[in-house]
CSV table of C-alpha atoms and ligand atoms in Angstrom, one decimal:
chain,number,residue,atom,x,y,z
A,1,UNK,CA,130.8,-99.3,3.6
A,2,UNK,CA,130.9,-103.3,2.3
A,3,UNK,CA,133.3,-104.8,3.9
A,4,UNK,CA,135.2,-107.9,1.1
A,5,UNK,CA,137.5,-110.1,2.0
A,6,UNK,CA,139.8,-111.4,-0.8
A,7,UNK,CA,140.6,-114.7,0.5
A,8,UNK,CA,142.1,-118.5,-0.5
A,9,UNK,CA,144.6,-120.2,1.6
A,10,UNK,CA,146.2,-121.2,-1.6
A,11,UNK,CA,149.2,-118.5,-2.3
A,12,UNK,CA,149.8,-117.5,-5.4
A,13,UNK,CA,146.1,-117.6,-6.7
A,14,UNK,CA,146.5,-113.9,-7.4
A,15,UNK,CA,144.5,-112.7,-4.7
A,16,UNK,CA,147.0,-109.4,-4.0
A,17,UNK,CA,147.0,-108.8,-7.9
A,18,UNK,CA,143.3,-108.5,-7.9
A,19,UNK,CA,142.9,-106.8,-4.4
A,20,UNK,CA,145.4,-103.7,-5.7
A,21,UNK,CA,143.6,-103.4,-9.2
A,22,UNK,CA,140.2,-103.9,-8.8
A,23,UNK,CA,140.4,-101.5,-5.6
A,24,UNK,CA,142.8,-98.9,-8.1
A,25,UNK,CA,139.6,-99.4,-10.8
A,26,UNK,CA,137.2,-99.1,-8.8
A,27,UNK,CA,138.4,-95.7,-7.4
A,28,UNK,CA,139.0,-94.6,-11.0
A,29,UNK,CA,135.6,-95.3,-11.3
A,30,UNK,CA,134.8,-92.7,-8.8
A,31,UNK,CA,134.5,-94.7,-5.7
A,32,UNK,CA,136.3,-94.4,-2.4
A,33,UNK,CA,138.2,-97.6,-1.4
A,34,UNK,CA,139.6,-98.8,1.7
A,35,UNK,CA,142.5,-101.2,0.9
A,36,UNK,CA,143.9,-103.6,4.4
A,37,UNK,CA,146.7,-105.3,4.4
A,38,UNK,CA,146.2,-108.3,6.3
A,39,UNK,CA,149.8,-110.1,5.1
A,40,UNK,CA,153.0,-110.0,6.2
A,41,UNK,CA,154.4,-110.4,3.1
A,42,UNK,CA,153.1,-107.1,2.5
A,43,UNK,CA,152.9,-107.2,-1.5
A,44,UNK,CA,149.8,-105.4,-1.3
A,45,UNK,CA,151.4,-102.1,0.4
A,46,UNK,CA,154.2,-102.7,-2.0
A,47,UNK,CA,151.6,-102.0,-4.6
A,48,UNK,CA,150.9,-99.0,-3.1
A,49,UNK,CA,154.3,-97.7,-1.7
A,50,UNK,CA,157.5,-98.8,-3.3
A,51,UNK,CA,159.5,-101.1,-0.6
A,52,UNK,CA,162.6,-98.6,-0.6
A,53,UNK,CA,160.2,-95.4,-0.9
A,54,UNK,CA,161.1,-92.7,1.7
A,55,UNK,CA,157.1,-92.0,1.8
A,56,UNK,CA,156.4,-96.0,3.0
A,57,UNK,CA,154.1,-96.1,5.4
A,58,UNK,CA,155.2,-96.3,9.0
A,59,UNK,CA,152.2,-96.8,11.0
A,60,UNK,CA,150.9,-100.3,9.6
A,61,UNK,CA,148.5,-102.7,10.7
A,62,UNK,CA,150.9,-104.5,13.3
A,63,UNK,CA,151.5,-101.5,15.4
A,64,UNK,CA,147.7,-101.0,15.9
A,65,UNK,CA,147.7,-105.1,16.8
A,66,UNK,CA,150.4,-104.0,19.5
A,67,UNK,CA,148.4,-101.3,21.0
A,68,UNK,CA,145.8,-104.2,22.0
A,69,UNK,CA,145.4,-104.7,25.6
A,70,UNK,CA,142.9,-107.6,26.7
A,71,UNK,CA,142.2,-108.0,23.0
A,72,UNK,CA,141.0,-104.6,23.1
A,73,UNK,CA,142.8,-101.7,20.1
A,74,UNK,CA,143.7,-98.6,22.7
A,75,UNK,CA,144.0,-96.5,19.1
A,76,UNK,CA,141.4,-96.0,16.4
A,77,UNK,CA,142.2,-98.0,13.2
A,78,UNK,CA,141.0,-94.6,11.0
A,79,UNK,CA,144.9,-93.4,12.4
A,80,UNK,CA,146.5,-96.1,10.4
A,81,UNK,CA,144.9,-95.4,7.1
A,82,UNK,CA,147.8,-94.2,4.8
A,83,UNK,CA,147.1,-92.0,1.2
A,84,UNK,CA,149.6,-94.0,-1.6
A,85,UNK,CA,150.1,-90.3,-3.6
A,86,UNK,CA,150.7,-92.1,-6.9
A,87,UNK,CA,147.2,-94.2,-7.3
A,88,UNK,CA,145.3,-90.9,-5.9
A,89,UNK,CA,146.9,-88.2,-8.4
A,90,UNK,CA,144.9,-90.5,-11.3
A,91,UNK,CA,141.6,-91.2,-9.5
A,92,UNK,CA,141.1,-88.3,-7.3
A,93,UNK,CA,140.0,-86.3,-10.5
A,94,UNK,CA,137.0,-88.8,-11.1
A,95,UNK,CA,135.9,-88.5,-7.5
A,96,UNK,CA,137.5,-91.9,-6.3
A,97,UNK,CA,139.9,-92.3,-3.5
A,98,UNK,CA,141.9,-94.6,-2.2
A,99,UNK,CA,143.3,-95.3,1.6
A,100,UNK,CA,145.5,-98.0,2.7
A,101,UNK,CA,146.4,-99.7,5.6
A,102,UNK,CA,149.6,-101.2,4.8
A,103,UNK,CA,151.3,-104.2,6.6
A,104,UNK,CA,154.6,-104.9,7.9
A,105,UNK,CA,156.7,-108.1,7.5
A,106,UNK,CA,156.5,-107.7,11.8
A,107,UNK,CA,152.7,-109.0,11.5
A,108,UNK,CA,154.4,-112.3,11.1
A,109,UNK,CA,154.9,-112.0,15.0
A,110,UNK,CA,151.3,-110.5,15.7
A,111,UNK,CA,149.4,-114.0,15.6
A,112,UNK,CA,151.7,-116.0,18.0
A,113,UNK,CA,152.2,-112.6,20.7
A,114,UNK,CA,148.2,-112.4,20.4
A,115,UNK,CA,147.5,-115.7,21.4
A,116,UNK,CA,150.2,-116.2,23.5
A,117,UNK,CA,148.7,-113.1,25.9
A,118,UNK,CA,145.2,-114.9,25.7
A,119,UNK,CA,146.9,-117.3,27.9
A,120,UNK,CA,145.3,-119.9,25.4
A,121,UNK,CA,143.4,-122.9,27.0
A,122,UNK,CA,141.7,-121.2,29.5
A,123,UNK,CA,138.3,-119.6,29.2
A,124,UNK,CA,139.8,-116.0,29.7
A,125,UNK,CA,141.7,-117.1,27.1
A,126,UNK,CA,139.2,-118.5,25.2
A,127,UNK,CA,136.9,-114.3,25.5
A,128,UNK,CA,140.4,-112.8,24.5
A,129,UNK,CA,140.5,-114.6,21.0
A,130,UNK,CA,136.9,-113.5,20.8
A,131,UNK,CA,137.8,-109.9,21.1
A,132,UNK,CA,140.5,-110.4,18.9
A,133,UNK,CA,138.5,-111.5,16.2
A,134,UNK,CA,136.2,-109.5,16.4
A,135,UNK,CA,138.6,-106.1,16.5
A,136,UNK,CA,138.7,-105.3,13.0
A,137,UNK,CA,135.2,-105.4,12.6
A,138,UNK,CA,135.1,-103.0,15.5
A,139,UNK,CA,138.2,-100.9,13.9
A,140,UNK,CA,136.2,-100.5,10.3
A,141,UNK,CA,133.3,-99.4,12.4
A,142,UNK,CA,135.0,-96.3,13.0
A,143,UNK,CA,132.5,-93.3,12.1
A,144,UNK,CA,136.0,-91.9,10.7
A,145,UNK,CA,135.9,-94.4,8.0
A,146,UNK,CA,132.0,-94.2,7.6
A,147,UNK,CA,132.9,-92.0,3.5
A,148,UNK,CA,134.3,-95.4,2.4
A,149,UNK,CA,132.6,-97.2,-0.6
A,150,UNK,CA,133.9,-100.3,0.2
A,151,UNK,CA,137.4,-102.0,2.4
A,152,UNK,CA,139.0,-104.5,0.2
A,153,UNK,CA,140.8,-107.2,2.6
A,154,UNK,CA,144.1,-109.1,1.2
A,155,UNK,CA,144.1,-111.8,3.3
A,156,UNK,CA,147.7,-114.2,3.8
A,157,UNK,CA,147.4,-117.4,2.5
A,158,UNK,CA,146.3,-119.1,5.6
A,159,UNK,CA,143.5,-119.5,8.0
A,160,UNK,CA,145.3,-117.9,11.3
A,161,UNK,CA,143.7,-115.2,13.7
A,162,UNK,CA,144.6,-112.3,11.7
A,163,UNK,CA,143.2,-114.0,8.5
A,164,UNK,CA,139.9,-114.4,10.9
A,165,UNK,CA,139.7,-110.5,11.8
A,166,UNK,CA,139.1,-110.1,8.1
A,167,UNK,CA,136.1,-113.0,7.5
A,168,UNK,CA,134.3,-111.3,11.1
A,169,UNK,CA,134.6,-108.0,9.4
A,170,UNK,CA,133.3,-108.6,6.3
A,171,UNK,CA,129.8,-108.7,4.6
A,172,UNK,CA,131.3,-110.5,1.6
A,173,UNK,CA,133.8,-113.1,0.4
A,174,UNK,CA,135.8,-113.4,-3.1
A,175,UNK,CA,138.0,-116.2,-3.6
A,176,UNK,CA,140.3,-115.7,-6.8
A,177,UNK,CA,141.3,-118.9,-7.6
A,178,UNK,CA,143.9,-119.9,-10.8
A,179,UNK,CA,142.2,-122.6,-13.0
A,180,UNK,CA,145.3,-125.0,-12.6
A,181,UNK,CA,145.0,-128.5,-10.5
A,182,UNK,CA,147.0,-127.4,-7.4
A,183,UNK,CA,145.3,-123.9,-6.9
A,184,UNK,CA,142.2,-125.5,-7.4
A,185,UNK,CA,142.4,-128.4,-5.2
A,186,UNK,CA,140.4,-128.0,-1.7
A,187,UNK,CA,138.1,-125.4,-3.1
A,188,UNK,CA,135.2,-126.9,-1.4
A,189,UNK,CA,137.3,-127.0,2.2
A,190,UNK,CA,138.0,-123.4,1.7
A,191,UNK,CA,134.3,-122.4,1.4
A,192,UNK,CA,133.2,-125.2,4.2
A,193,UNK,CA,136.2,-123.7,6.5
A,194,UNK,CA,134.6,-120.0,6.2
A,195,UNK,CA,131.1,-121.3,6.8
A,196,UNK,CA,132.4,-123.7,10.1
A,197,UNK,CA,134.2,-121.0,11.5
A,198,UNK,CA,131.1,-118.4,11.0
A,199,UNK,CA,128.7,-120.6,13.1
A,200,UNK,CA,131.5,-121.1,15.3
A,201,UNK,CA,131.8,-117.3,16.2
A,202,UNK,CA,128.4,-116.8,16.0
A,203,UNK,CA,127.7,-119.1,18.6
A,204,UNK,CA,130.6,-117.6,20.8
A,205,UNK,CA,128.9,-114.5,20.3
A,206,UNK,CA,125.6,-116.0,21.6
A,207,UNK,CA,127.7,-117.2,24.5
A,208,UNK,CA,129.5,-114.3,25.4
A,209,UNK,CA,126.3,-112.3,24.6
A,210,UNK,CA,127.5,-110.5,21.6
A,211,UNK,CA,125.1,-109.4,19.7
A,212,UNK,CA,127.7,-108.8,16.8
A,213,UNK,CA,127.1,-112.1,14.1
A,214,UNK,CA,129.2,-112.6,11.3
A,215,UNK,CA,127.5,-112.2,7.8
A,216,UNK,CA,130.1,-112.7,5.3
A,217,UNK,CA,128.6,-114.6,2.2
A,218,UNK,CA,130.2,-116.1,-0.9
A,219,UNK,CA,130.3,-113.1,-3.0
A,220,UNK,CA,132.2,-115.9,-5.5
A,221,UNK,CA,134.7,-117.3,-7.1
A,222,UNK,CA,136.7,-115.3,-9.5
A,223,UNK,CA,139.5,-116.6,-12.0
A,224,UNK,CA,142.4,-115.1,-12.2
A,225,UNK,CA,145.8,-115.9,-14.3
A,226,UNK,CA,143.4,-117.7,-17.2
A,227,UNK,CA,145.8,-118.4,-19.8
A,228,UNK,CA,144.4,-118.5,-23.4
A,229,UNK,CA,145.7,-120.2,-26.6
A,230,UNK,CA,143.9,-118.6,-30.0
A,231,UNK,CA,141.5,-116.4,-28.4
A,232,UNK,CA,140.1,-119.2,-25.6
A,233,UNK,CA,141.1,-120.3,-22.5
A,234,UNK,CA,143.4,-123.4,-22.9
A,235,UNK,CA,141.9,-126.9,-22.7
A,236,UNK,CA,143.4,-127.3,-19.2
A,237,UNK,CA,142.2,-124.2,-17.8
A,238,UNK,CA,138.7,-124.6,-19.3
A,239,UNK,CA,138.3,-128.1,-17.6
A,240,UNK,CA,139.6,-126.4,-14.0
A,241,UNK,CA,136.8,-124.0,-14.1
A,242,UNK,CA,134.3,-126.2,-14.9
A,243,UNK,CA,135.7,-128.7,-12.3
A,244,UNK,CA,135.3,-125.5,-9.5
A,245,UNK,CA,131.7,-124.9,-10.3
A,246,UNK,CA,130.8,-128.4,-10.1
A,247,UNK,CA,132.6,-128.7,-7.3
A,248,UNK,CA,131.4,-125.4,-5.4
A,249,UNK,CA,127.7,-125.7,-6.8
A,250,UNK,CA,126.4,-123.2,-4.2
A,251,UNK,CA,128.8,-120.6,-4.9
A,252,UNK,CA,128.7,-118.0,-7.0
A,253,UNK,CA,131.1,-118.0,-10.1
A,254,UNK,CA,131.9,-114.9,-11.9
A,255,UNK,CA,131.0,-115.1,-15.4
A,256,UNK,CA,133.8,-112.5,-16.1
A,257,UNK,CA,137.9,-113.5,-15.5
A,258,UNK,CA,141.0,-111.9,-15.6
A,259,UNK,CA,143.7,-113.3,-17.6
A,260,UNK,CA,147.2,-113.7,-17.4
A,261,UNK,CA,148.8,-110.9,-18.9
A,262,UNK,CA,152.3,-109.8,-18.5
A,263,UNK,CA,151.9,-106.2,-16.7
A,264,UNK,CA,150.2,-107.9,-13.5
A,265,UNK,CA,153.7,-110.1,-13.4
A,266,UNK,CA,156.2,-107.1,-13.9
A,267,UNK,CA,157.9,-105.3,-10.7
A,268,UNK,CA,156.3,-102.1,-9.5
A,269,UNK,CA,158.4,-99.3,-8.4
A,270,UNK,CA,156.5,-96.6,-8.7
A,271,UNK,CA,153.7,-97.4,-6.7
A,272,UNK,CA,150.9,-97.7,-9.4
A,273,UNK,CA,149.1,-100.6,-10.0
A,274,UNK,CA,149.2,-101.9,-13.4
A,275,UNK,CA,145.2,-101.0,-14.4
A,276,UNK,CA,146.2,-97.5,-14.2
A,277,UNK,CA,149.3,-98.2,-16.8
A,278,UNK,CA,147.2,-99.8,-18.9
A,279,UNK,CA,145.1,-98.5,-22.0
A,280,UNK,CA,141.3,-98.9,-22.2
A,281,UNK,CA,141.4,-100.4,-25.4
A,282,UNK,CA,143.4,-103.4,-23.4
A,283,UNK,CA,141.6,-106.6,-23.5
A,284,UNK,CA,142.6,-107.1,-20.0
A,285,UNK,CA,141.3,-103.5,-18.9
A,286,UNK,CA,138.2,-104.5,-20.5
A,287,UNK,CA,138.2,-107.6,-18.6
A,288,UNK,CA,139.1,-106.1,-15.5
A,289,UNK,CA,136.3,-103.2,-16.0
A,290,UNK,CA,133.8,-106.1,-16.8
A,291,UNK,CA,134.4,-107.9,-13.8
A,292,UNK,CA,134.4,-104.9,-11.7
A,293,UNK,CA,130.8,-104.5,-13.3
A,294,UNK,CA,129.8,-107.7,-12.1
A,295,UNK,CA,131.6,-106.9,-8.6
A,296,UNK,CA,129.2,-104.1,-8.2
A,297,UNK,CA,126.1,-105.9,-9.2
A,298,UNK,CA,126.9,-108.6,-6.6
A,299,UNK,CA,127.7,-106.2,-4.1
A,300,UNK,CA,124.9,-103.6,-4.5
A,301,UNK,CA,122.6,-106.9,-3.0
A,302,UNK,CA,121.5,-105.3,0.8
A,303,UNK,CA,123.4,-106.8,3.2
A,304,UNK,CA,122.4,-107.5,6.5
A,305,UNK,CA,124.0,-105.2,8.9
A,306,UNK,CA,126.3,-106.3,11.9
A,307,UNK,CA,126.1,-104.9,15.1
A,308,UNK,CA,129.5,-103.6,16.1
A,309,UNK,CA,129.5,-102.9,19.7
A,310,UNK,CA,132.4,-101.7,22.2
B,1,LIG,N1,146.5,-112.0,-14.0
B,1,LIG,C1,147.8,-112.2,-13.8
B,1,LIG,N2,148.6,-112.4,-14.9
B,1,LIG,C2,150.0,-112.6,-14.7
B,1,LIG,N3,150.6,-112.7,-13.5
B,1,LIG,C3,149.8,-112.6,-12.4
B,1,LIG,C4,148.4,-112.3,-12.5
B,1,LIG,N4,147.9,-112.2,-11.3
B,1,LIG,C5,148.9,-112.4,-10.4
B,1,LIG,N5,150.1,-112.6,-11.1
B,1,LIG,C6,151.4,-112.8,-10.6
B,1,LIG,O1,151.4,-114.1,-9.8
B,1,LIG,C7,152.1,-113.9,-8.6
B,1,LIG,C8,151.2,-114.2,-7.5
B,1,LIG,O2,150.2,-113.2,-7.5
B,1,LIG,P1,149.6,-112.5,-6.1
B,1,LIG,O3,150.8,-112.1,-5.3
B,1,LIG,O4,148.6,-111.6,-6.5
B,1,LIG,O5,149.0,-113.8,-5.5
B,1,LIG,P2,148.5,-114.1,-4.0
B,1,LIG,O6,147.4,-115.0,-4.1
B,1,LIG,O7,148.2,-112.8,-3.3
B,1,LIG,O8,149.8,-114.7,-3.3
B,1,LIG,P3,150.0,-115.0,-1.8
B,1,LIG,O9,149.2,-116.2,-1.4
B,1,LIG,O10,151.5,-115.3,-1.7
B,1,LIG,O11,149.6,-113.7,-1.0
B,1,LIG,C9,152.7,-112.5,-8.6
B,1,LIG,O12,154.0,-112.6,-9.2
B,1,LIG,C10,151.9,-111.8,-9.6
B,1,LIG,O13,152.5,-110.7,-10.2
B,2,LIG,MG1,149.0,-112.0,-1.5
């Protein structure tokens, strides 16, 4: 399984929005797709599961957090993996699944009781957060979870502990980013923050003797809510894109983007992410499918494996 974090500390970038339908294409595509739900928000299990649905999910990703003693899950994560009906009656024909494992608006409490029972300062403290970090790497090692194509990780808009879990697990990180001034501002702090906080952990590890190294690398940057005007992206959003790639020269950009199109904007009731409402012949389908193309290229690059160990 490749483990992708769908991260930017900017909200509203449309990292949810991509997270729901790439993961929905790819498993119409025949692949099996692990979502997480790493926000308390919780849009991206309100993608899934409608929020007044009598099927919503009630083992989510908080009540495994609150099973952790010392840091330490006392439950596999593989019990917390819920199966949205809707999504998996169109995909499950073309081979592709999809699991979930939805949040709670609760996980807004799950970063301060965590570090408040690491006792903080303290070097106890101090191997606790380690643990903690390092505990959804561990839970995605699950053998359980071993038919998975790939776990697609919607990550809040901030850099806390639980945002953390997600860049330790991961062998890969996407950044959508809107070509507009205020989403695109800090780009190169976002990347620089992921890399500081890698060889941060990885020298904990060597300290705690951990063989487990984080490996996530800049899969890229992809934009999302490009608005066009007579067939081309406007003047203003053209210049934002070109002003991320100069600014992020290391990182990869994806030559394919995804629009902004009314359906991705529209409530969801039922539970079915808009790519699967959507007709082929729709130019953002096509985009969609096209950047999915170019997600799999990137991806199918070997990765170097972790090390989870208990
Ligand atoms: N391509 C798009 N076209 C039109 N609207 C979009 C598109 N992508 C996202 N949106 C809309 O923009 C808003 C923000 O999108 P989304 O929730 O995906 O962003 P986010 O980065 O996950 O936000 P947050 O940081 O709050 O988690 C939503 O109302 C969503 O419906
Ligand atoms: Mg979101």
């Amino acid at each position: 399984m490749q483990v992708v974090s769908i991260i930017n500390y900017k909200g509203g970038v449309g990292k949810t929005t991509l997270t729901a339908n790439l993961g929905a294409y790819l498993a119409q595509r025949g692949k099996r797709v692990l979502l997480v739900d790493l926000d308390p928000q919780s849009s991206l299990t309100f993608s899934l599961f409608a929020p007044d649905s009598v099927h919503r999910p009630q083992r989510t990703l908080n009540k495994w957090f609150d099973t952790f003693v010392d840091g330490v899950p006392q439950q596999r994560l593989s019990e917390f993996v819920a199966v949205p009906a809707e999504v998996n009656g169109e995909v499950v024909t073309r081979g592709g699944f999809v699991g979930l494992i939805p949040a709670h608006i609760e996980l807004i409490n799950v970063d301060r009781t965590l570090l408040v029972s690491a006792g903080m300062q303290n070097e106890q403290g101090d191997a606790h957060i380690f643990r903690v970090r390092r505990s959804l790497a561990d839970g995605l090692a699950d053998p359980a979870l071993g038919s998975y194509d790939f776990a697609l990780i919607d990550c809040p808009p901030n850099f806390n502990i639980i945002t953390q879990t997600g860049i330790v697990a991961s062998d890969h990180i996407l950044a959508p980013m809107s070509p507009d001034y205020l989403s695109t501002l800090g780009t190169q702090t976002l990347f620089s923050s992921i890399e500081k906080f890698a060889r941060e952990f990885n020298e904990q590890a060597a300290v705690y003797g951990s063989p487990y190294k984080i490996a996530a690398k800049p899969l890229g940057v992809v934009f999302t809510k490009v608005e066009y005007r007579l067939g081309h992206p406007t003047s203003a959003h053209k210049y934002y894109m070109e002003y991320v790639q100069k600014s992020v020269p290391d990182v990869p950009v994806f030559a394919n983007t995804l629009r902004d199109h009314a359906a991705f904007g529209k409530e969801n009731p039922h539970g079915k992410p808009a790519i699967l409402r959507l007709k082929p012949t729709d130019k953002v389908y096509v985009e969609l499918m096209s950047m999915a193309t170019e997600f799999l290229n990137r991806t199918e690059t070997p990765t170097r494996k972790k090390r989870a160990v208990a």
